[in-house]
Coordinates of C-alpha atoms and ligand atoms in Angstrom, one line a residue:
M564 CA 92.2 102.2 97.5
C565 CA 95.2 100.0 97.2
G566 CA 96.8 98.3 100.2
I567 CA 100.4 97.8 101.2
V568 CA 102.0 95.3 103.7
G569 CA 105.6 94.7 104.3
Y570 CA 107.5 92.4 106.7
I571 CA 111.1 92.0 107.9
G572 CA 112.0 89.8 110.8
K573 CA 113.0 86.3 111.7
K574 CA 109.9 84.4 110.5
P575 CA 109.0 83.3 107.0
A576 CA 107.5 86.5 105.5
F577 CA 105.0 85.0 103.0
P578 CA 102.3 83.8 105.5
I579 CA 102.5 87.1 107.4
L580 CA 102.2 89.1 104.2
L581 CA 99.3 86.9 103.1
S582 CA 97.3 87.3 106.3
G583 CA 98.0 91.1 106.3
L584 CA 96.8 91.4 102.7
K585 CA 93.6 89.5 103.5
R586 CA 92.9 92.0 106.2
L587 CA 93.0 94.7 103.5
E588 CA 90.6 92.8 101.2
Y589 CA 87.6 94.8 102.6
R590 CA 88.9 97.9 100.8
G591 CA 88.3 96.3 97.4
Y592 CA 90.9 95.3 94.9
D593 CA 91.2 93.9 91.4
S594 CA 94.7 92.3 91.5
F595 CA 97.4 91.5 94.0
G596 CA 101.1 90.7 94.2
F597 CA 104.0 89.6 96.5
F598 CA 107.8 89.9 96.5
V599 CA 109.7 87.8 99.1
F600 CA 113.4 88.2 99.1
D601 CA 115.5 85.1 99.4
E602 CA 119.1 85.3 98.1
E603 CA 118.8 81.8 96.6
K604 CA 115.3 82.0 95.2
P605 CA 113.7 85.5 95.2
F606 CA 109.9 85.0 94.8
L607 CA 107.7 87.3 92.7
F608 CA 104.0 86.5 92.4
K609 CA 101.3 88.7 90.7
K610 CA 97.7 87.8 89.8
V611 CA 94.6 89.5 88.5
G612 CA 91.6 88.5 90.6
K613 CA 90.9 87.7 94.3
I614 CA 93.4 86.0 96.6
S615 CA 90.9 83.2 97.4
Q616 CA 90.9 82.1 93.7
F617 CA 94.6 81.2 93.9
E618 CA 95.1 80.5 97.6
Q619 CA 94.9 76.7 97.2
N620 CA 97.9 76.7 94.9
F621 CA 100.1 79.3 96.6
P622 CA 103.7 78.2 96.7
N623 CA 105.6 78.4 100.0
P624 CA 108.6 80.7 99.5
S625 CA 111.3 81.0 102.1
G626 CA 112.7 84.4 102.9
E627 CA 112.2 86.7 105.9
I628 CA 111.7 90.0 104.0
G629 CA 108.9 90.8 101.7
I630 CA 106.3 93.3 100.4
A631 CA 102.8 92.8 99.2
H632 CA 100.0 94.8 97.6
T633 CA 96.4 94.8 96.7
R634 CA 95.7 97.0 93.6
W635 CA 92.6 99.0 92.8
A636 CA 93.5 100.2 89.3
T637 CA 93.7 103.9 88.8
T638 CA 96.3 104.3 86.0
G639 CA 96.5 101.4 83.5
E640 CA 94.1 98.6 83.1
V641 CA 93.7 95.6 85.4
T642 CA 96.5 93.4 84.1
E643 CA 99.3 91.3 85.6
A644 CA 101.8 93.8 84.1
N645 CA 100.2 96.7 85.9
T646 CA 100.0 94.8 89.2
H647 CA 102.5 95.6 92.0
P648 CA 105.3 95.0 92.9
H649 CA 106.8 96.9 90.0
L650 CA 110.4 96.4 88.9
D651 CA 113.3 98.4 87.4
C652 CA 115.0 97.4 84.1
H653 CA 117.5 95.0 85.8
K654 CA 114.8 93.4 88.0
E655 CA 116.7 94.3 91.1
I656 CA 114.4 96.9 92.7
F657 CA 110.9 95.8 93.8
L658 CA 108.3 98.4 94.8
V659 CA 104.7 98.7 95.9
H660 CA 102.9 102.0 95.9
N661 CA 99.6 103.6 96.9
G662 CA 98.7 107.0 95.5
I663 CA 99.0 108.7 92.2
I664 CA 102.2 110.0 90.5
E665 CA 100.8 113.0 88.8
N666 CA 103.8 113.8 86.6
Y667 CA 104.5 110.2 85.6
Q668 CA 104.0 110.8 81.9
D669 CA 106.7 113.5 81.8
L670 CA 109.0 111.3 84.0
K671 CA 108.4 108.3 81.9
A672 CA 109.2 110.1 78.6
K673 CA 112.4 111.3 80.1
L674 CA 113.4 107.9 81.5
I675 CA 112.7 106.2 78.1
Q676 CA 114.9 108.8 76.4
E677 CA 117.6 107.9 78.9
G678 CA 117.3 104.2 77.9
H679 CA 114.9 102.8 80.6
K680 CA 112.6 100.0 79.4
F681 CA 109.0 100.0 80.7
T682 CA 106.8 96.9 80.9
S683 CA 103.6 98.4 82.2
E684 CA 101.2 101.3 81.8
C685 CA 101.1 101.9 85.6
D686 CA 102.3 105.3 86.9
T687 CA 104.1 103.4 89.7
E688 CA 106.7 101.9 87.4
V689 CA 108.4 105.3 87.0
L690 CA 109.4 105.1 90.7
C691 CA 111.4 101.9 90.1
H692 CA 113.3 103.4 87.2
L693 CA 113.9 106.7 89.0
I694 CA 115.3 104.8 92.0
E695 CA 117.4 102.7 89.6
K696 CA 118.7 105.9 88.1
Y697 CA 119.8 107.3 91.4
F698 CA 120.9 104.1 93.1
E699 CA 124.6 104.1 94.0
G700 CA 124.7 101.2 96.5
N701 CA 122.5 102.7 99.3
L702 CA 118.7 102.2 98.7
E703 CA 117.4 104.9 101.0
E704 CA 119.7 107.4 99.3
G705 CA 118.4 106.3 95.9
V706 CA 114.8 106.6 97.1
R707 CA 115.4 110.0 98.6
K708 CA 116.9 111.4 95.4
A709 CA 114.2 109.8 93.2
L710 CA 111.3 111.2 95.3
R711 CA 112.6 114.7 94.8
E712 CA 111.4 114.5 91.2
V713 CA 108.0 113.2 91.9
K714 CA 104.7 115.1 92.1
G715 CA 101.6 113.5 93.5
A716 CA 100.8 111.2 96.4
Y717 CA 102.6 108.1 97.5
G718 CA 103.0 105.5 100.2
I719 CA 105.8 103.2 99.1
A720 CA 107.8 100.1 100.3
V721 CA 110.9 99.2 98.3
I722 CA 113.4 96.3 98.4
S723 CA 116.6 96.1 96.4
K724 CA 118.6 92.9 95.7
K725 CA 121.7 95.1 95.6
D726 CA 121.2 96.5 99.1
P727 CA 119.3 93.6 100.7
E728 CA 118.3 93.1 104.4
K729 CA 116.2 96.2 104.4
I730 CA 112.9 97.7 103.4
V731 CA 112.8 101.4 102.6
V732 CA 109.4 103.1 103.0
A733 CA 108.2 106.7 102.4
R734 CA 105.0 108.6 102.3
L735 CA 103.4 111.8 101.0
S736 CA 99.6 112.3 101.3
S737 CA 99.0 108.5 101.4
P738 CA 98.9 106.8 104.8
L739 CA 101.7 104.5 105.9
L740 CA 102.5 103.1 109.3
L741 CA 105.3 101.0 110.9
G742 CA 104.3 98.1 113.1
I743 CA 106.9 97.5 115.8
G744 CA 106.6 93.9 116.9
N745 CA 108.8 91.5 118.8
D746 CA 111.9 90.8 116.7
E747 CA 110.0 91.9 113.6
L748 CA 108.9 95.1 111.8
L749 CA 106.0 95.6 109.6
V750 CA 104.8 98.4 107.3
A751 CA 101.2 98.9 106.1
S752 CA 98.9 101.4 104.6
D753 CA 96.2 100.5 107.1
P754 CA 96.3 99.4 110.8
S755 CA 94.1 96.4 110.1
A756 CA 97.0 94.7 108.3
V757 CA 99.3 94.7 111.3
I758 CA 96.9 94.5 114.2
T759 CA 97.2 90.7 114.7
R760 CA 101.0 91.0 115.1
T761 CA 101.4 94.2 117.0
R762 CA 99.5 97.2 118.4
Q763 CA 102.6 99.4 118.6
V764 CA 102.7 101.6 115.6
I765 CA 104.4 104.7 114.3
N766 CA 102.4 106.7 111.8
L767 CA 104.8 108.2 109.2
D768 CA 104.3 111.9 108.3
D769 CA 104.5 113.4 104.9
N770 CA 108.0 113.5 103.3
E771 CA 109.4 111.0 105.8
I772 CA 111.5 108.0 104.8
A773 CA 112.1 105.1 107.1
V774 CA 114.5 102.2 106.8
L775 CA 113.4 98.8 108.3
K776 CA 116.1 96.3 109.1
P777 CA 115.7 92.8 110.7
D778 CA 116.7 94.1 114.1
N779 CA 116.2 97.9 114.0
F780 CA 114.7 100.8 112.1
F781 CA 115.3 104.5 111.7
I782 CA 113.3 107.4 110.5
L783 CA 114.7 110.8 109.6
K784 CA 113.4 112.2 112.9
E785 CA 112.3 110.7 116.3
K786 CA 108.7 109.7 116.5
P787 CA 106.6 108.6 119.5
L788 CA 105.1 105.1 119.7
E789 CA 101.3 105.0 119.6
T790 CA 98.9 102.2 120.5
I791 CA 96.0 101.1 118.3
E792 CA 92.8 100.9 120.3
W793 CA 90.5 99.6 117.5
K794 CA 89.2 96.1 117.3
I795 CA 90.0 94.3 114.0
E796 CA 86.5 94.8 112.6
E797 CA 86.5 98.5 113.5
A798 CA 89.9 99.0 111.8
E799 CA 88.4 97.8 108.5
K800 CA 85.9 100.7 108.8
K801 CA 88.5 103.0 110.2
G802 CA 86.5 103.0 113.4
Y803 CA 83.2 104.0 111.8
P804 CA 80.2 101.9 112.5
H805 CA 79.3 101.6 108.8
F806 CA 81.0 101.9 105.5
M807 CA 78.5 104.4 104.4
L808 CA 79.5 106.9 107.1
K809 CA 83.2 106.2 106.4
E810 CA 82.7 106.9 102.8
I811 CA 80.7 110.1 103.5
M812 CA 83.6 111.2 105.7
E813 CA 86.2 110.4 103.1
Q814 CA 84.8 112.9 100.7
P815 CA 87.5 115.6 101.2
E816 CA 90.1 113.0 100.2
S817 CA 88.1 111.4 97.4
L818 CA 87.3 114.8 95.8
E819 CA 91.0 115.8 96.1
N820 CA 91.9 112.6 94.2
T821 CA 89.3 113.4 91.5
L822 CA 90.8 116.9 91.0
K823 CA 94.5 116.1 91.5
G824 CA 96.6 117.1 88.6
R825 CA 93.6 118.0 86.5
L826 CA 93.0 121.7 87.2
L827 CA 95.0 124.2 85.2
I828 CA 94.0 127.3 87.2
S829 CA 95.9 130.0 85.3
E830 CA 94.7 128.6 82.0
G831 CA 91.2 128.2 83.4
M832 CA 91.2 124.7 81.9
A833 CA 91.0 121.0 82.9
K834 CA 93.6 118.5 81.9
L835 CA 91.8 115.2 81.2
G836 CA 94.4 112.7 79.9
G837 CA 91.7 110.1 79.1
L838 CA 90.0 112.5 76.6
E839 CA 93.2 113.5 74.7
V840 CA 92.8 110.8 72.1
I841 CA 89.4 112.2 71.1
R842 CA 90.0 115.9 71.7
D843 CA 89.7 117.0 68.1
K844 CA 86.4 115.0 67.6
L845 CA 85.0 116.5 70.8
R846 CA 85.7 120.0 69.6
K847 CA 83.2 119.5 66.8
I848 CA 80.3 118.0 68.7
K849 CA 77.1 119.9 68.8
R850 CA 75.2 118.0 71.5
L851 CA 75.8 115.7 74.5
N852 CA 73.6 112.9 75.7
I853 CA 74.3 111.6 79.2
I854 CA 73.1 108.1 80.2
A855 CA 73.2 106.8 83.7
C856 CA 71.0 105.1 86.3
G857 CA 70.0 105.9 89.9
T858 CA 72.3 108.2 91.8
A859 CA 74.7 108.5 88.8
R860 CA 71.7 109.9 86.8
H861 CA 71.3 112.6 89.5
A862 CA 74.9 113.6 89.0
A863 CA 74.2 113.6 85.2
L864 CA 71.4 116.1 85.8
V865 CA 73.7 118.5 87.5
G866 CA 76.1 118.0 84.5
E867 CA 73.3 119.0 82.2
Y868 CA 72.9 122.4 83.9
M869 CA 76.6 122.9 83.9
L870 CA 77.3 121.9 80.3
E871 CA 74.4 124.0 78.9
E872 CA 75.1 127.1 81.1
Y873 CA 78.9 127.2 80.8
A874 CA 80.0 125.1 77.8
N875 CA 77.0 126.1 75.7
I876 CA 76.4 122.5 74.6
P877 CA 72.8 121.3 74.4
T878 CA 72.7 118.3 76.8
E879 CA 70.1 115.7 77.5
V880 CA 70.0 113.1 80.3
D881 CA 68.4 109.8 80.1
S882 CA 68.3 106.7 82.2
G883 CA 69.7 103.5 80.7
S884 CA 66.5 101.6 81.3
E885 CA 64.4 104.1 79.3
F886 CA 66.9 104.8 76.6
R887 CA 67.3 101.2 75.5
Y888 CA 63.6 100.9 74.7
R889 CA 62.5 104.2 73.4
K890 CA 63.3 105.3 69.8
P891 CA 65.3 108.4 70.4
V892 CA 66.2 110.7 67.5
L893 CA 69.9 110.8 67.6
D894 CA 72.2 113.5 66.3
K895 CA 75.2 112.3 64.3
D896 CA 77.2 115.2 65.8
A897 CA 76.4 114.1 69.4
A898 CA 78.7 112.5 71.9
F899 CA 77.3 110.1 74.5
V900 CA 78.5 110.1 78.0
F901 CA 77.9 107.1 80.3
I902 CA 78.2 107.7 84.0
S903 CA 78.5 104.7 86.3
Q904 CA 80.3 104.1 89.6
S905 CA 80.6 100.4 89.0
G906 CA 80.9 100.5 85.3
E907 CA 78.8 97.3 85.2
T908 CA 75.2 98.5 85.4
A909 CA 73.3 96.4 82.8
D910 CA 70.9 99.1 81.6
T911 CA 73.7 101.7 81.1
L912 CA 75.8 99.1 79.3
A913 CA 72.9 98.1 77.0
A914 CA 72.5 101.7 76.0
L915 CA 76.3 102.0 75.4
K916 CA 76.4 98.9 73.2
D917 CA 73.4 100.3 71.2
I918 CA 75.2 103.7 70.6
K919 CA 78.5 102.0 69.7
Q920 CA 76.7 100.0 67.0
R921 CA 75.5 103.2 65.5
G922 CA 79.1 104.5 65.3
L923 CA 78.6 107.5 67.6
I924 CA 81.2 108.9 70.0
T925 CA 81.1 107.3 73.5
L926 CA 82.7 108.6 76.7
G927 CA 82.8 107.0 80.1
I928 CA 82.8 108.6 83.6
V929 CA 83.6 105.7 85.7
N930 CA 85.1 104.8 89.1
V931 CA 86.1 101.1 88.6
I932 CA 89.1 100.9 86.3
G933 CA 88.8 98.4 83.5
S934 CA 85.1 97.9 84.2
S935 CA 82.8 97.2 81.2
V936 CA 81.8 100.8 80.6
A937 CA 85.5 101.9 80.8
R938 CA 86.5 99.2 78.3
E939 CA 83.6 99.7 75.9
T940 CA 83.8 103.5 75.6
D941 CA 86.0 105.3 73.1
A942 CA 87.6 107.5 75.8
G943 CA 86.8 108.6 79.3
V944 CA 87.6 110.0 82.7
Y945 CA 88.1 108.0 85.9
I946 CA 86.6 109.7 88.9
R947 CA 89.2 108.2 91.3
S948 CA 87.0 108.1 94.4
G949 CA 88.4 104.8 95.6
P950 CA 86.3 101.7 96.3
E951 CA 82.8 102.3 97.5
I952 CA 81.6 99.4 99.6
A953 CA 78.2 100.7 100.9
V954 CA 75.4 100.1 98.5
A955 CA 74.3 103.7 98.8
S956 CA 76.6 105.8 96.6
T957 CA 78.0 108.9 98.4
K958 CA 81.6 109.7 97.7
A959 CA 81.3 108.5 94.0
T960 CA 78.4 110.9 93.5
T961 CA 80.3 114.0 94.5
S962 CA 83.3 112.9 92.5
Q963 CA 81.0 112.3 89.4
I964 CA 79.8 115.9 89.8
A965 CA 83.3 117.2 90.2
T966 CA 84.3 115.3 87.0
L967 CA 81.4 116.8 85.1
A968 CA 82.6 120.2 86.2
L969 CA 86.0 119.3 84.8
L970 CA 84.4 118.2 81.6
T971 CA 82.5 121.5 81.4
L972 CA 85.8 123.3 81.7
F973 CA 87.5 121.0 79.2
L974 CA 84.7 121.4 76.6
G975 CA 83.7 125.0 77.4
R976 CA 87.1 126.5 77.1
Q977 CA 87.5 124.9 73.7
K978 CA 84.3 126.6 72.7
E979 CA 83.3 130.0 73.9
M980 CA 84.0 130.0 77.7
A981 CA 86.1 133.1 78.6
L982 CA 89.4 132.6 80.3
V983 CA 88.3 134.5 83.5
M984 CA 85.2 132.3 83.8
G985 CA 87.4 129.2 83.4
Q986 CA 89.8 130.4 86.0
R987 CA 86.9 131.2 88.4
I988 CA 85.4 127.7 88.0
A989 CA 88.8 126.1 88.4
R990 CA 89.6 128.1 91.5
E991 CA 86.3 127.4 93.2
L992 CA 86.5 123.7 92.2
E993 CA 89.9 123.4 93.9
K994 CA 88.4 124.7 97.1
T995 CA 85.6 122.1 97.3
P996 CA 87.5 119.4 99.3
K997 CA 88.2 122.0 102.1
L998 CA 84.6 123.2 102.0
V999 CA 83.3 119.7 102.2
K1000 CA 85.5 119.0 105.2
K1001 CA 84.0 122.0 107.0
I1002 CA 80.5 120.8 106.4
L1003 CA 81.3 117.3 107.7
E1004 CA 82.2 119.0 111.0
Q1005 CA 78.4 119.5 111.4
A1006 CA 77.8 115.7 111.6
P1007 CA 76.8 115.8 115.3
Q1008 CA 74.2 118.5 114.6
I1009 CA 72.8 116.6 111.7
K1010 CA 72.6 113.5 113.8
K1011 CA 70.5 115.4 116.3
L1012 CA 68.2 116.6 113.5
A1013 CA 67.8 113.0 112.3
E1014 CA 66.8 112.1 115.9
K1015 CA 64.3 115.0 115.9
Y1016 CA 62.6 113.9 112.7
K1017 CA 62.9 110.1 113.1
T1018 CA 59.2 109.5 113.6
F1019 CA 58.2 111.0 110.2
N1020 CA 57.5 108.6 107.5
N1021 CA 57.3 111.0 104.6
F1022 CA 59.6 113.7 103.4
M1023 CA 59.5 116.3 100.6
Y1024 CA 62.8 117.4 99.1
I1025 CA 62.7 120.6 97.0
G1026 CA 65.2 122.6 94.9
R1027 CA 65.5 124.6 91.8
K1028 CA 68.0 124.6 88.9
Y1029 CA 71.2 123.0 90.1
D1030 CA 69.6 122.1 93.4
Y1031 CA 66.8 120.1 91.8
P1032 CA 69.0 117.1 91.2
T1033 CA 70.3 117.5 94.7
A1034 CA 66.7 117.3 96.0
R1035 CA 66.2 114.1 93.9
E1036 CA 69.3 112.6 95.3
G1037 CA 68.5 113.6 98.9
A1038 CA 65.1 111.8 98.6
H1039 CA 66.9 108.8 96.9
K1040 CA 69.3 108.5 99.8
I1041 CA 66.8 108.5 102.6
K1042 CA 64.5 106.1 100.7
E1043 CA 67.2 103.5 100.1
V1044 CA 68.9 103.5 103.5
A1045 CA 66.1 104.5 105.9
Y1046 CA 63.1 103.0 104.0
V1047 CA 61.4 106.4 104.4
H1048 CA 59.1 107.6 101.6
A1049 CA 60.5 110.7 100.1
E1050 CA 59.8 112.9 97.0
G1051 CA 62.4 114.9 95.2
C1052 CA 60.6 117.8 93.5
R1053 CA 61.3 120.9 91.6
G1054 CA 60.4 123.9 93.8
G1055 CA 58.4 125.4 90.9
E1056 CA 56.4 122.2 90.4
L1057 CA 55.1 122.0 94.0
K1058 CA 51.9 124.0 93.3
H1059 CA 51.1 121.7 90.4
C1060 CA 50.7 118.7 92.6
E1061 CA 52.9 117.8 95.5
L1062 CA 51.7 120.7 97.7
A1063 CA 48.6 118.6 98.2
L1064 CA 50.7 116.2 100.3
I1065 CA 52.0 118.8 102.7
N1066 CA 50.7 119.0 106.2
E1067 CA 52.2 118.8 109.7
D1068 CA 53.2 115.2 109.2
F1069 CA 55.0 115.7 105.9
P1070 CA 58.3 117.8 106.5
T1071 CA 60.2 119.3 103.6
V1072 CA 64.0 119.6 103.1
A1073 CA 64.4 122.8 101.1
I1074 CA 67.8 123.3 99.3
C1075 CA 67.9 127.1 99.2
P1076 CA 71.5 128.5 99.0
S1077 CA 71.8 132.2 98.2
N1078 CA 71.8 132.0 94.4
S1079 CA 69.9 133.1 91.3
V1080 CA 66.7 131.2 92.4
Y1081 CA 66.9 132.0 96.1
E1082 CA 63.8 134.3 96.1
K1083 CA 61.8 131.7 94.3
M1084 CA 62.7 129.1 96.8
I1085 CA 61.7 131.4 99.6
S1086 CA 58.2 131.6 98.0
N1087 CA 58.0 127.8 97.9
I1088 CA 59.0 127.6 101.6
E1089 CA 56.3 130.1 102.4
E1090 CA 53.7 128.1 100.5
I1091 CA 54.7 125.1 102.7
K1092 CA 54.7 127.0 106.0
V1093 CA 51.2 128.3 105.5
R1094 CA 50.1 124.7 105.1
N1095 CA 51.7 123.8 108.5
G1096 CA 54.6 122.0 106.9
L1097 CA 57.8 121.7 108.8
V1098 CA 60.9 122.9 106.9
I1099 CA 64.6 122.0 107.2
A1100 CA 66.5 124.5 105.0
V1101 CA 69.9 124.0 103.5
A1102 CA 71.1 127.5 103.2
T1103 CA 74.3 129.6 102.7
E1104 CA 76.4 130.5 105.7
G1105 CA 75.6 134.0 106.9
N1106 CA 71.9 133.9 105.9
E1107 CA 70.3 134.7 109.3
D1108 CA 66.9 135.6 107.8
I1109 CA 66.1 132.0 106.8
K1110 CA 65.9 131.1 110.5
K1111 CA 62.8 133.2 110.8
L1112 CA 61.1 131.0 108.2
A1113 CA 62.5 127.5 108.5
D1114 CA 62.1 125.2 111.5
D1115 CA 65.7 124.0 111.2
V1116 CA 68.7 125.2 109.2
I1117 CA 71.8 123.5 107.9
Y1118 CA 74.5 125.8 106.6
I1119 CA 76.8 125.2 103.8
P1120 CA 79.6 127.6 102.6
K1121 CA 79.3 129.9 99.6
T1122 CA 80.5 128.6 96.3
L1123 CA 79.7 129.0 92.6
E1124 CA 76.0 128.1 91.9
M1125 CA 77.1 125.2 89.6
L1126 CA 79.2 123.6 92.4
T1127 CA 76.6 123.9 95.1
P1128 CA 75.4 120.3 94.7
I1129 CA 78.8 119.0 95.8
L1130 CA 78.3 120.9 99.1
A1131 CA 74.6 120.5 99.6
L1132 CA 74.6 116.8 99.1
I1133 CA 76.9 116.3 102.1
P1134 CA 74.3 117.1 104.8
L1135 CA 71.6 115.2 102.9
Q1136 CA 73.8 112.1 102.8
L1137 CA 74.5 112.5 106.6
F1138 CA 70.8 113.0 107.3
A1139 CA 69.8 109.9 105.4
Y1140 CA 72.6 107.9 107.0
Y1141 CA 71.7 108.9 110.6
S1142 CA 67.9 108.4 109.8
G1143 CA 68.6 104.8 108.6
A1144 CA 71.0 104.0 111.5
L1145 CA 68.5 105.4 114.1
R1146 CA 65.8 103.2 112.6
G1147 CA 68.0 100.2 112.9
C1148 CA 68.2 99.7 109.1
N1149 CA 71.0 97.8 107.5
V1150 CA 72.4 101.0 106.0
D1151 CA 75.4 99.4 104.2
K1152 CA 73.2 96.7 102.5
P1153 CA 69.7 98.0 102.2
R1154 CA 67.1 95.3 101.6
N1155 CA 66.4 94.3 98.0
L1156 CA 69.2 96.4 96.6
A1157 CA 72.6 95.5 95.2
K1158 CA 75.8 97.6 94.8
S1159 CA 76.2 96.7 91.2
V1160 CA 73.0 96.1 89.2
T1161 CA 74.3 93.7 86.6
V1162 CA 70.8 92.5 85.6
E1163 CA 68.0 94.3 83.8
Ligands
AGP2029 C1 72.9 104.7 94.7 O1 72.9 105.0 96.0 C2 72.3 103.4 94.3 N1 72.9 102.3 94.9 C3 72.0 103.2 92.8 O2 70.9 104.1 92.5 C4 73.1 103.4 91.8 O3 73.5 104.7 91.7 C5 72.7 102.9 90.4 O4 72.4 101.5 90.5 C6 73.8 103.0 89.4 O5 75.0 102.4 89.7 P1 76.3 102.7 88.9 O6 76.7 104.1 89.2 O7 77.3 101.6 89.4 O8 76.0 102.5 87.5

């Protein structure tokens, strides 16, 4: 996600902002910017790229007040115009923002009607114009009035040339803290940005506005001082030993971001702004082909079940590496969906270019804004899961599946999906971040399970229907981060081959929630038990019977069958993570693998 740093004190602000921003680099960013206020020579600097590319030539502005930002694009491409700080019409208000302004399109249309001139595509810019609209000499008052109109999430820091000598900050659902130093105050989205200057911080709460002045500050209510105990390197991982664990734990938030502003519950519909340009064409399509690689392909397989069952659209999944060399028979009424976290996977991109040449509709489901897949496709949906640093994909996967569920609603409701069914899916989807949070509370038990099974070098993962891709992904995760051999198999296929592998040294993870294929899964588990195989079952809460059959049980809450993969993947990711960590593997950077596979 994006990063914010602000400084007000008695020292030149720029070097302090720069060092704070560098401490936020680990979070990933595509562009950055500074504003340093100096009455004589205000300094605004924005660039696309990494700080290190420009550092040699940085100017040395004077000024003891400033704000800075690293941007990870979510609304609007990666361009200088979209980079923060953003400005109002008169270039008097300077603002950095983390989060998403959900109603920015409506606000922007209204502000344009009122005469405001916009210079970027970024949702953040509406905040500057709203503050400009309400500003009557007192910045915090302008900010307060502006924020009353805003829906979404924000952490902001604002400076105005017309009410100088202060930084006004505010937050809602996006972290922001004040650093209380000696004769100086800082604001940041993350403790790592202030830790070298002070350990005394105040974490702002939702809906709070604070005003920072050179020698004092005030918030709307009194708040206790807290002390940061983390070391710098721990702060970067929010105190987690690895990025992979941090990213697994972030899933309630990443899923919420994926769904934010996109679920129209009463209409049983999804609002996908990125598909609007192509909505009419999509209504006419007769078939979907989804192309992806690795973990993204497992998400695609879940999508295949969803789209066929609920949107009634024949759907086929292929991996980029196969698609580019086989001679597929393509339907001119098909749309092609490309799923990629990075948006740079060479095999996926090659397939995309091939399809584009044939003039067929292309859609992207991508995390990295402005990446090649996002740029090359006709339209698409960003999954908004935030930067994923660990090579093993975790939070992007669950966001990809949630996005496919949104696509199912979007396409299904334009075809034959009934309103009540749409409403039901939308309601259940909305609950997933909370359900995932609940599953994550079981991390200590799952760690114990990984300890119990750490001497086994082979695992079978089985599932049926929606849980088959989950089984594939569970096996994929433990292979890549723990270097353990694992097979992801359809429950019904076991007896045709893999059952031959099962004995007391080859445990099975059986994904068997209470759903339409539960009884069949029980038969598969029985087949394994009579061959002395150990079984870890992933089952629905309240199913006590399964304890009689399985050696260990991990419970997940009840949800719609189509959404079960989002929940069932969580314990499998944790199991793989702990297995890798216990074996001393480099879980964040597994040997021989890269985060973004940009070569064939
Ligand atoms: C996932 O854990 C792996 N790192 C890998 O399989 C990955 O999903 C695959 O390389 C595709 O990457 P993409 O989503 O960036 O296209």
